[in-house]
PDB file of C-alpha atoms in Angstrom:
ATOM      1  CA  MET A   1      -0.311  -0.274  -0.381  1.00 40.00           C
ATOM      2  CA  LYS A   2       1.153   3.108  -0.940  1.00 37.00           C
ATOM      3  CA  TRP A   3       1.735   5.012   2.201  1.00 36.00           C
ATOM      4  CA  LEU A   4       3.273  13.627   3.087  1.00 31.00           C
ATOM      5  CA  MET A   5       2.255  19.991   5.460  1.00 31.00           C
ATOM      6  CA  SER A   6       4.759  22.546   5.083  1.00 31.00           C
ATOM      7  CA  CYS A   7       2.449  25.315   6.640  1.00 31.00           C
ATOM      8  CA  THR A   8       3.408  26.024  10.307  1.00 28.00           C
ATOM      9  CA  ILE A   9       0.514  25.934  12.957  1.00 29.00           C
ATOM     10  CA  PRO A  10       0.549  26.570  16.553  1.00 31.00           C
ATOM     11  CA  ILE A  11       0.168  23.628  18.572  1.00 28.00           C
ATOM     12  CA  VAL A  12      -3.626  23.046  19.916  1.00 30.00           C
ATOM     13  CA  SER A  13      -5.700  20.474  22.322  1.00 32.00           C
ATOM     14  CA  PHE A  14      -7.076  18.006  19.933  1.00 31.00           C
ATOM     15  CA  LEU A  15     -10.547  16.382  21.302  1.00 29.00           C
ATOM     16  CA  LEU A  16     -10.012  12.834  20.702  1.00 33.00           C
ATOM     17  CA  LEU A  17     -13.004   9.949  21.237  1.00 34.00           C
ATOM     18  CA  THR A  18     -11.668   6.928  23.187  1.00 35.00           C
ATOM     19  CA  SER A  19     -13.520   3.689  23.603  1.00 36.00           C
ATOM     20  CA  ASP A  20     -14.247   5.049  26.558  1.00 34.00           C
ATOM     21  CA  GLY A  21     -16.138   8.279  26.087  1.00 35.00           C
ATOM     22  CA  ALA A  22     -14.616  11.535  24.985  1.00 35.00           C
ATOM     23  CA  ALA A  23     -11.132  12.760  26.070  1.00 41.00           C
ATOM     24  CA  ALA A  24      -8.883  15.701  26.036  1.00 47.00           C
ATOM     25  CA  THR A  25      -5.404  14.892  24.975  1.00 65.00           C
ATOM     26  CA  GLU A  26      -2.464  17.124  23.299  1.00 89.00           C
ATOM     27  CA  LEU A  27      -1.407  15.464  20.188  1.00 94.00           C
ATOM     28  CA  PHE A  28       0.238  17.036  17.265  1.00 96.00           C
ATOM     29  CA  SER A  29       3.102  15.988  14.577  1.00 96.00           C
ATOM     30  CA  VAL A  30       6.467  17.325  13.621  1.00 97.00           C
ATOM     31  CA  ARG A  31       8.208  17.210  10.079  1.00 96.00           C
ATOM     32  CA  CYS A  32      12.204  17.513  10.291  1.00 96.00           C
ATOM     33  CA  GLU A  33      14.259  17.450   7.412  1.00 95.00           C
ATOM     34  CA  GLY A  34      18.137  16.551   7.335  1.00 92.00           C
ATOM     35  CA  GLY A  35      21.143  14.665   5.555  1.00 86.00           C
ATOM     36  CA  ALA A  36      22.435  14.793   2.627  1.00 84.00           C
ATOM     37  CA  PRO A  37      20.583  14.434   0.219  1.00 89.00           C
ATOM     38  CA  VAL A  38      18.311  16.678   2.730  1.00 92.00           C
ATOM     39  CA  ARG A  39      15.588  14.040   3.550  1.00 93.00           C
ATOM     40  CA  PRO A  40      12.135  14.571   5.658  1.00 94.00           C
ATOM     41  CA  TYR A  41      11.015  12.636   8.273  1.00 95.00           C
ATOM     42  CA  PHE A  42       7.882  12.526  10.694  1.00 96.00           C
ATOM     43  CA  ALA A  43       7.236  12.325  14.827  1.00 96.00           C
ATOM     44  CA  THR A  44       3.710  11.971  16.207  1.00 96.00           C
ATOM     45  CA  PHE A  45       3.013  12.664  19.805  1.00 97.00           C
ATOM     46  CA  ASP A  46       0.774  11.837  22.277  1.00 96.00           C
ATOM     47  CA  ILE A  47       1.787  14.258  24.924  1.00 96.00           C
ATOM     48  CA  ASP A  48      -0.882  12.915  27.860  1.00 95.00           C
ATOM     49  CA  ALA A  49      -0.223   9.523  26.856  1.00 93.00           C
ATOM     50  CA  LYS A  50       3.851   9.629  26.718  1.00 95.00           C
ATOM     51  CA  ALA A  51       3.848   7.883  23.232  1.00 94.00           C
ATOM     52  CA  VAL A  52       5.030   8.480  19.870  1.00 96.00           C
ATOM     53  CA  VAL A  53       5.237   7.279  16.556  1.00 95.00           C
ATOM     54  CA  PHE A  54       8.730   7.744  14.118  1.00 96.00           C
ATOM     55  CA  GLU A  55       8.562   7.867  10.553  1.00 95.00           C
ATOM     56  CA  THR A  56      12.299   7.159   9.492  1.00 92.00           C
ATOM     57  CA  PRO A  57      13.646   9.347   6.761  1.00 92.00           C
ATOM     58  CA  PRO A  58      13.298   7.593   3.038  1.00 92.00           C
ATOM     59  CA  MET A  59      16.345   6.017   1.559  1.00 91.00           C
ATOM     60  CA  ASN A  60      14.913   6.748  -1.707  1.00 90.00           C
ATOM     61  CA  VAL A  61      13.979  10.667  -1.931  1.00 88.00           C
ATOM     62  CA  GLU A  62      12.941  10.544  -5.603  1.00 87.00           C
ATOM     63  CA  ALA A  63      11.259   7.105  -4.931  1.00 86.00           C
ATOM     64  CA  TYR A  64       9.879   8.024  -1.501  1.00 88.00           C
ATOM     65  CA  SER A  65      10.606   4.561  -0.378  1.00 91.00           C
ATOM     66  CA  GLY A  66      12.003   2.759   2.298  1.00 92.00           C
ATOM     67  CA  ILE A  67      10.427   4.296   5.337  1.00 93.00           C
ATOM     68  CA  ASN A  68      10.189   2.421   8.653  1.00 91.00           C
ATOM     69  CA  LEU A  69       7.916   2.811  11.303  1.00 91.00           C
ATOM     70  CA  ARG A  70       9.309   2.945  14.935  1.00 92.00           C
ATOM     71  CA  ALA A  71       7.448   3.212  18.207  1.00 90.00           C
ATOM     72  CA  GLY A  72       8.530   5.085  21.130  1.00 93.00           C
ATOM     73  CA  GLU A  73       8.205   6.450  24.826  1.00 94.00           C
ATOM     74  CA  ILE A  74       8.099  10.261  25.874  1.00 97.00           C
ATOM     75  CA  ILE A  75      10.384  10.182  28.665  1.00 97.00           C
ATOM     76  CA  SER A  76      10.328  14.074  29.612  1.00 97.00           C
ATOM     77  CA  THR A  77       8.598  17.598  28.697  1.00 96.00           C
ATOM     78  CA  GLU A  78      10.739  19.896  30.682  1.00 95.00           C
ATOM     79  CA  ASN A  79      11.244  23.438  29.444  1.00 95.00           C
ATOM     80  CA  GLY A  80       9.435  23.166  26.011  1.00 95.00           C
ATOM     81  CA  LYS A  81      11.638  20.214  25.076  1.00 97.00           C
ATOM     82  CA  VAL A  82      10.262  17.129  24.403  1.00 98.00           C
ATOM     83  CA  GLY A  83      12.659  14.179  25.254  1.00 97.00           C
ATOM     84  CA  PHE A  84      11.646  10.543  23.840  1.00 97.00           C
ATOM     85  CA  VAL A  85      13.333   6.695  22.908  1.00 96.00           C
ATOM     86  CA  ILE A  86      12.446   4.908  19.468  1.00 92.00           C
ATOM     87  CA  SER A  87      13.058   1.355  19.811  1.00 83.00           C
ATOM     88  CA  VAL A  88      16.163   0.362  17.618  1.00 82.00           C
ATOM     89  CA  LEU A  89      17.842  -3.198  17.112  1.00 77.00           C
ATOM     90  CA  PRO A  90      20.326  -3.532  19.214  1.00 76.00           C
ATOM     91  CA  GLY A  91      19.054  -1.122  21.682  1.00 78.00           C
ATOM     92  CA  ARG A  92      17.704   2.557  21.354  1.00 86.00           C
ATOM     93  CA  LEU A  93      17.411   5.851  19.630  1.00 89.00           C
ATOM     94  CA  ASP A  94      17.396   8.957  22.078  1.00 94.00           C
ATOM     95  CA  LEU A  95      15.999  12.215  20.595  1.00 96.00           C
ATOM     96  CA  ILE A  96      14.793  15.351  21.796  1.00 97.00           C
ATOM     97  CA  PHE A  97      12.223  18.155  20.252  1.00 98.00           C
ATOM     98  CA  ASP A  98      11.888  21.630  20.989  1.00 98.00           C
ATOM     99  CA  ARG A  99       8.948  22.939  21.126  1.00 97.00           C
ATOM    100  CA  ASN A 100      10.191  26.570  21.010  1.00 97.00           C
ATOM    101  CA  GLN A 101      13.114  26.444  18.496  1.00 97.00           C
ATOM    102  CA  LYS A 102      11.024  23.896  16.092  1.00 98.00           C
ATOM    103  CA  THR A 103      14.182  21.672  16.418  1.00 98.00           C
ATOM    104  CA  MET A 104      15.090  17.899  16.843  1.00 98.00           C
ATOM    105  CA  THR A 105      18.396  16.849  18.313  1.00 97.00           C
ATOM    106  CA  TRP A 106      20.043  13.883  17.630  1.00 93.00           C
ATOM    107  CA  PRO A 107      22.708  13.666  20.188  1.00 87.00           C
ATOM    108  CA  GLY A 108      26.415  12.311  19.370  1.00 81.00           C
ATOM    109  CA  LEU A 109      28.550   9.779  20.486  1.00 69.00           C
ATOM    110  CA  ASP A 110      30.940  11.084  23.352  1.00 62.00           C
ATOM    111  CA  ASP A 111      33.786  11.016  20.719  1.00 59.00           C
ATOM    112  CA  PRO A 112      31.600  13.113  18.017  1.00 57.00           C
ATOM    113  CA  THR A 113      34.720  11.444  15.147  1.00 57.00           C
ATOM    114  CA  PHE A 114      32.104   8.802  14.527  1.00 63.00           C
ATOM    115  CA  ARG A 115      28.556  10.563  15.665  1.00 73.00           C
ATOM    116  CA  PRO A 116      28.536  13.978  16.245  1.00 87.00           C
ATOM    117  CA  THR A 117      25.559  16.009  17.613  1.00 91.00           C
ATOM    118  CA  LEU A 118      22.940  16.700  14.688  1.00 93.00           C
ATOM    119  CA  ILE A 119      20.383  19.171  14.790  1.00 96.00           C
ATOM    120  CA  HIS A 120      17.336  19.476  12.268  1.00 97.00           C
ATOM    121  CA  GLN A 121      14.952  22.145  11.406  1.00 97.00           C
ATOM    122  CA  CYS A 122      11.133  21.183  11.885  1.00 98.00           C
ATOM    123  CA  THR A 123       7.156  22.434  11.335  1.00 97.00           C
ATOM    124  CA  ILE A 124       4.628  21.354  13.412  1.00 96.00           C
ATOM    125  CA  THR A 125       1.545  19.925  11.332  1.00 94.00           C
ATOM    126  CA  PRO A 126      -1.519  18.760  12.792  1.00 93.00           C
ATOM    127  CA  PRO A 127      -1.973  14.801  13.726  1.00 94.00           C
ATOM    128  CA  ARG A 128      -0.884  12.767  10.554  1.00 95.00           C
ATOM    129  CA  SER A 129      -3.556  10.551   9.561  1.00 96.00           C
ATOM    130  CA  ILE A 130      -3.152   6.841  10.030  1.00 94.00           C
ATOM    131  CA  LEU A 131      -3.336   6.530   6.121  1.00 95.00           C
ATOM    132  CA  SER A 132      -0.178   8.706   5.895  1.00 93.00           C
ATOM    133  CA  PHE A 133       2.254   6.523   6.417  1.00 90.00           C
ATOM    134  CA  ARG A 134       4.560   5.978   2.874  1.00 87.00           C
ATOM    135  CA  VAL A 135       2.698   9.050   1.365  1.00 85.00           C
ATOM    136  CA  ARG A 136       4.673  11.923  -0.449  1.00 80.00           C
ATOM    137  CA  ASP A 137       1.308  14.210  -0.253  1.00 81.00           C
ATOM    138  CA  PRO A 138      -0.365  14.753   3.847  1.00 82.00           C
ATOM    139  CA  ILE A 139      -3.727  13.214   4.063  1.00 92.00           C
ATOM    140  CA  GLN A 140      -5.377  16.386   4.860  1.00 88.00           C
ATOM    141  CA  HIS A 141      -9.232  15.504   4.934  1.00 93.00           C
ATOM    142  CA  PRO A 142      -9.863  11.934   6.197  1.00 96.00           C
ATOM    143  CA  ILE A 143     -12.934  10.559   7.976  1.00 96.00           C
ATOM    144  CA  SER A 144     -13.225   7.818  10.463  1.00 96.00           C
ATOM    145  CA  VAL A 145     -16.120   5.872  11.567  1.00 96.00           C
ATOM    146  CA  ARG A 146     -16.513   3.458  14.589  1.00 94.00           C
ATOM    147  CA  CYS A 147     -18.937   0.681  14.207  1.00 92.00           C
ATOM    148  CA  GLU A 148     -19.767   0.234  18.365  1.00 79.00           C
ATOM    149  CA  ASP A 149     -21.966  -2.487  18.026  1.00 70.00           C
ATOM    150  CA  ALA A 150     -18.817  -4.829  16.427  1.00 65.00           C
ATOM    151  CA  GLY A 151     -16.970  -4.180  18.807  1.00 72.00           C
ATOM    152  CA  TYR A 152     -13.313  -2.571  18.449  1.00 78.00           C
ATOM    153  CA  MET A 153     -13.942  -1.322  14.460  1.00 91.00           C
ATOM    154  CA  TYR A 154     -12.644   1.438  12.277  1.00 94.00           C
ATOM    155  CA  PHE A 155     -12.972   2.421   8.970  1.00 96.00           C
ATOM    156  CA  THR A 156     -10.519   5.074   7.773  1.00 97.00           C
ATOM    157  CA  MET A 157     -11.463   6.514   3.930  1.00 98.00           C
ATOM    158  CA  ASP A 158      -9.902   9.627   2.318  1.00 97.00           C
ATOM    159  CA  ALA A 159     -11.680  10.483  -1.057  1.00 95.00           C
ATOM    160  CA  ALA A 160      -8.630  12.368  -2.543  1.00 94.00           C
ATOM    161  CA  SER A 161      -6.355  10.441  -2.339  1.00 94.00           C
ATOM    162  CA  LYS A 162      -8.445   7.560  -2.552  1.00 96.00           C
ATOM    163  CA  GLN A 163      -7.262   5.267   0.490  1.00 96.00           C
ATOM    164  CA  ALA A 164      -9.412   3.399   3.101  1.00 97.00           C
ATOM    165  CA  LEU A 165      -7.908   1.489   5.887  1.00 96.00           C
ATOM    166  CA  PHE A 166     -10.347  -1.141   8.048  1.00 94.00           C
ATOM    167  CA  GLU A 167      -8.712  -1.937  11.614  1.00 91.00           C
ATOM    168  CA  ARG A 168     -10.584  -5.234  13.056  1.00 84.00           C
ATOM    169  CA  GLY A 169      -9.977  -5.798  16.807  1.00 69.00           C
ATOM    170  CA  LYS A 170      -7.230  -4.300  19.673  1.00 65.00           C
ATOM    171  CA  GLU A 171      -4.342  -6.934  18.453  1.00 62.00           C
ATOM    172  CA  GLY A 172      -4.315  -4.082  15.591  1.00 62.00           C
ATOM    173  CA  ARG A 173      -5.175  -5.762  12.549  1.00 77.00           C
ATOM    174  CA  LEU A 174      -5.207  -4.163   9.477  1.00 87.00           C
ATOM    175  CA  TYR A 175      -6.945  -4.480   6.360  1.00 93.00           C
ATOM    176  CA  GLU A 176      -6.128  -1.998   3.364  1.00 95.00           C
ATOM    177  CA  GLY A 177      -8.686  -1.110   0.463  1.00 97.00           C
ATOM    178  CA  GLU A 178      -9.500   2.007  -2.121  1.00 97.00           C
ATOM    179  CA  VAL A 179     -12.141   4.727  -2.158  1.00 98.00           C
ATOM    180  CA  THR A 180     -13.985   3.538  -5.527  1.00 98.00           C
ATOM    181  CA  ASP A 181     -16.922   5.984  -5.521  1.00 98.00           C
ATOM    182  CA  VAL A 182     -18.138   9.564  -3.590  1.00 97.00           C
ATOM    183  CA  GLY A 183     -21.292  10.471  -3.857  1.00 95.00           C
ATOM    184  CA  GLN A 184     -23.033  13.357  -1.517  1.00 93.00           C
ATOM    185  CA  ASP A 185     -24.451  10.919   0.924  1.00 96.00           C
ATOM    186  CA  GLU A 186     -22.054   7.943   0.591  1.00 97.00           C
ATOM    187  CA  ILE A 187     -18.511   6.815  -0.143  1.00 98.00           C
ATOM    188  CA  VAL A 188     -17.941   3.271  -1.521  1.00 98.00           C
ATOM    189  CA  LEU A 189     -14.825   1.212  -0.769  1.00 98.00           C
ATOM    190  CA  SER A 190     -13.450  -1.735  -1.843  1.00 98.00           C
ATOM    191  CA  MET A 191     -11.804  -3.940   0.811  1.00 97.00           C
ATOM    192  CA  ASN A 192      -8.806  -6.106   0.859  1.00 95.00           C
ATOM    193  CA  PHE A 193     -10.485  -8.712   2.931  1.00 91.00           C
ATOM    194  CA  ASP A 194      -9.816 -12.282   2.525  1.00 85.00           C
ATOM    195  CA  ILE A 195     -11.868 -11.906  -0.293  1.00 89.00           C
ATOM    196  CA  PRO A 196     -12.467  -8.288  -1.565  1.00 93.00           C
ATOM    197  CA  ARG A 197     -15.973  -6.873  -0.333  1.00 95.00           C
ATOM    198  CA  GLN A 198     -17.405  -3.685  -1.572  1.00 97.00           C
ATOM    199  CA  VAL A 199     -18.352  -1.534   1.701  1.00 97.00           C
ATOM    200  CA  VAL A 200     -20.526   1.336   1.936  1.00 98.00           C
ATOM    201  CA  TRP A 201     -20.534   4.458   4.306  1.00 98.00           C
ATOM    202  CA  SER A 202     -23.990   6.252   4.396  1.00 97.00           C
ATOM    203  CA  LYS A 203     -23.394   9.477   6.014  1.00 96.00           C
ATOM    204  CA  SER A 204     -27.327  10.229   6.397  1.00 96.00           C
ATOM    205  CA  HIS A 205     -28.109   7.039   7.999  1.00 96.00           C
ATOM    206  CA  GLN A 206     -24.988   6.595   9.995  1.00 96.00           C
ATOM    207  CA  THR A 207     -24.291   3.033   8.716  1.00 96.00           C
ATOM    208  CA  ILE A 208     -21.517   0.951   7.264  1.00 96.00           C
ATOM    209  CA  THR A 209     -23.021  -2.243   4.991  1.00 96.00           C
ATOM    210  CA  ILE A 210     -20.631  -4.603   3.703  1.00 95.00           C
ATOM    211  CA  GLU A 211     -21.871  -6.182   0.449  1.00 95.00           C
ATOM    212  CA  GLY A 212     -22.528  -9.796   0.334  1.00 92.00           C
ATOM    213  CA  ILE A 213     -20.668 -12.075  -2.031  1.00 89.00           C
ATOM    214  CA  GLU A 214     -23.341 -13.745  -4.517  1.00 85.00           C
ATOM    215  CA  GLY A 215     -23.636 -17.713  -4.136  1.00 85.00           C
ATOM    216  CA  ASP A 216     -21.378 -17.726  -0.421  1.00 87.00           C
ATOM    217  CA  ALA A 217     -23.630 -17.970   1.812  1.00 86.00           C
ATOM    218  CA  SER A 218     -21.361 -17.917   4.753  1.00 86.00           C
ATOM    219  CA  ARG A 219     -20.914 -14.014   3.697  1.00 88.00           C
ATOM    220  CA  PRO A 220     -24.207 -12.196   3.422  1.00 91.00           C
ATOM    221  CA  ARG A 221     -24.772  -8.498   3.414  1.00 93.00           C
ATOM    222  CA  GLY A 222     -24.427  -6.960   6.429  1.00 93.00           C
ATOM    223  CA  VAL A 223     -25.483  -3.552   7.744  1.00 94.00           C
ATOM    224  CA  MET A 224     -23.807  -2.356  10.975  1.00 93.00           C
ATOM    225  CA  GLN A 225     -24.943   1.271  12.621  1.00 93.00           C
ATOM    226  CA  CYS A 226     -21.619   3.519  12.869  1.00 94.00           C
ATOM    227  CA  GLN A 227     -20.602   7.115  13.349  1.00 94.00           C
ATOM    228  CA  GLU A 228     -17.806   9.678  12.678  1.00 95.00           C
ATOM    229  CA  VAL A 229     -15.248   9.813  15.103  1.00 94.00           C
ATOM    230  CA  ALA A 230     -12.053  12.171  15.414  1.00 93.00           C
ATOM    231  CA  PRO A 231      -9.935  10.763  12.765  1.00 95.00           C
ATOM    232  CA  ARG A 232      -7.688   8.143  13.382  1.00 94.00           C
ATOM    233  CA  THR A 233      -3.983   9.389  13.677  1.00 94.00           C
ATOM    234  CA  MET A 234      -0.196   7.566  13.687  1.00 93.00           C
ATOM    235  CA  ILE A 235      -0.390   7.525  17.030  1.00 92.00           C
ATOM    236  CA  VAL A 236      -2.640   4.332  16.699  1.00 86.00           C
ATOM    237  CA  TYR A 237       0.795   2.295  15.730  1.00 81.00           C
ATOM    238  CA  HIS A 238       1.717   2.895  19.036  1.00 77.00           C
ATOM    239  CA  ALA A 239       0.177   0.592  21.360  1.00 68.00           C
ATOM    240  CA  ARG A 240       0.413  -2.049  18.184  1.00 71.00           C
ATOM    241  CA  LEU A 241       4.213  -2.018  17.644  1.00 70.00           C
ATOM    242  CA  TRP A 242       5.094  -1.206  21.392  1.00 65.00           C
ATOM    243  CA  ARG A 243       3.392  -4.972  22.239  1.00 61.00           C
ATOM    244  CA  ARG A 244       5.738  -6.495  19.873  1.00 58.00           C
TER     245      ARG A 244
END
């Protein structure tokens, strides 16, 4: 699946809906650039949960490939500086984001001959969509839908990029898909389940309809009552990766 915002905006508190109800949390992303040639990379922070998701720089800038995802933990938030650690083999990587200077610091080794301290300029952005991983252009208007009757189930879709993602189960299993049609009231998806299925989100009826497979009684048409929630962000990956 093809899985970036250059406009600086103030950090604000975003209202997120959780499985237990509404809860306010400070959630934001940063885009930083460093290296030669200059390559972009991203971090998404949840200050209250002390969680961070780090998207590594692309190995190939032109093809925008070779990006990996790392889960991390915020260990300090003093004097406008967010210190965090990222899990990497064979150990960990310590980084510092300065919210006032808008810089990311990669501390060097005691002997700078081998690795000097690096400081990269960054831009603060809204929290990156769960659809944004390995996507060159930012996903700006994603829609997320939760079907509560079916337990932990989310659909996230974006008409502009035609991307779609389905999350099922707290183990974080993900299914990819694409937007195939957009109407005034409905968005039609083709989801890559074990067998491809057509899915329709109806805004007016607040329903998700999963079309059946003709001739397969085990996969009938199903309709679920659902509701639009705050867009799912990259921070969703934190818990999934941290459990590995």
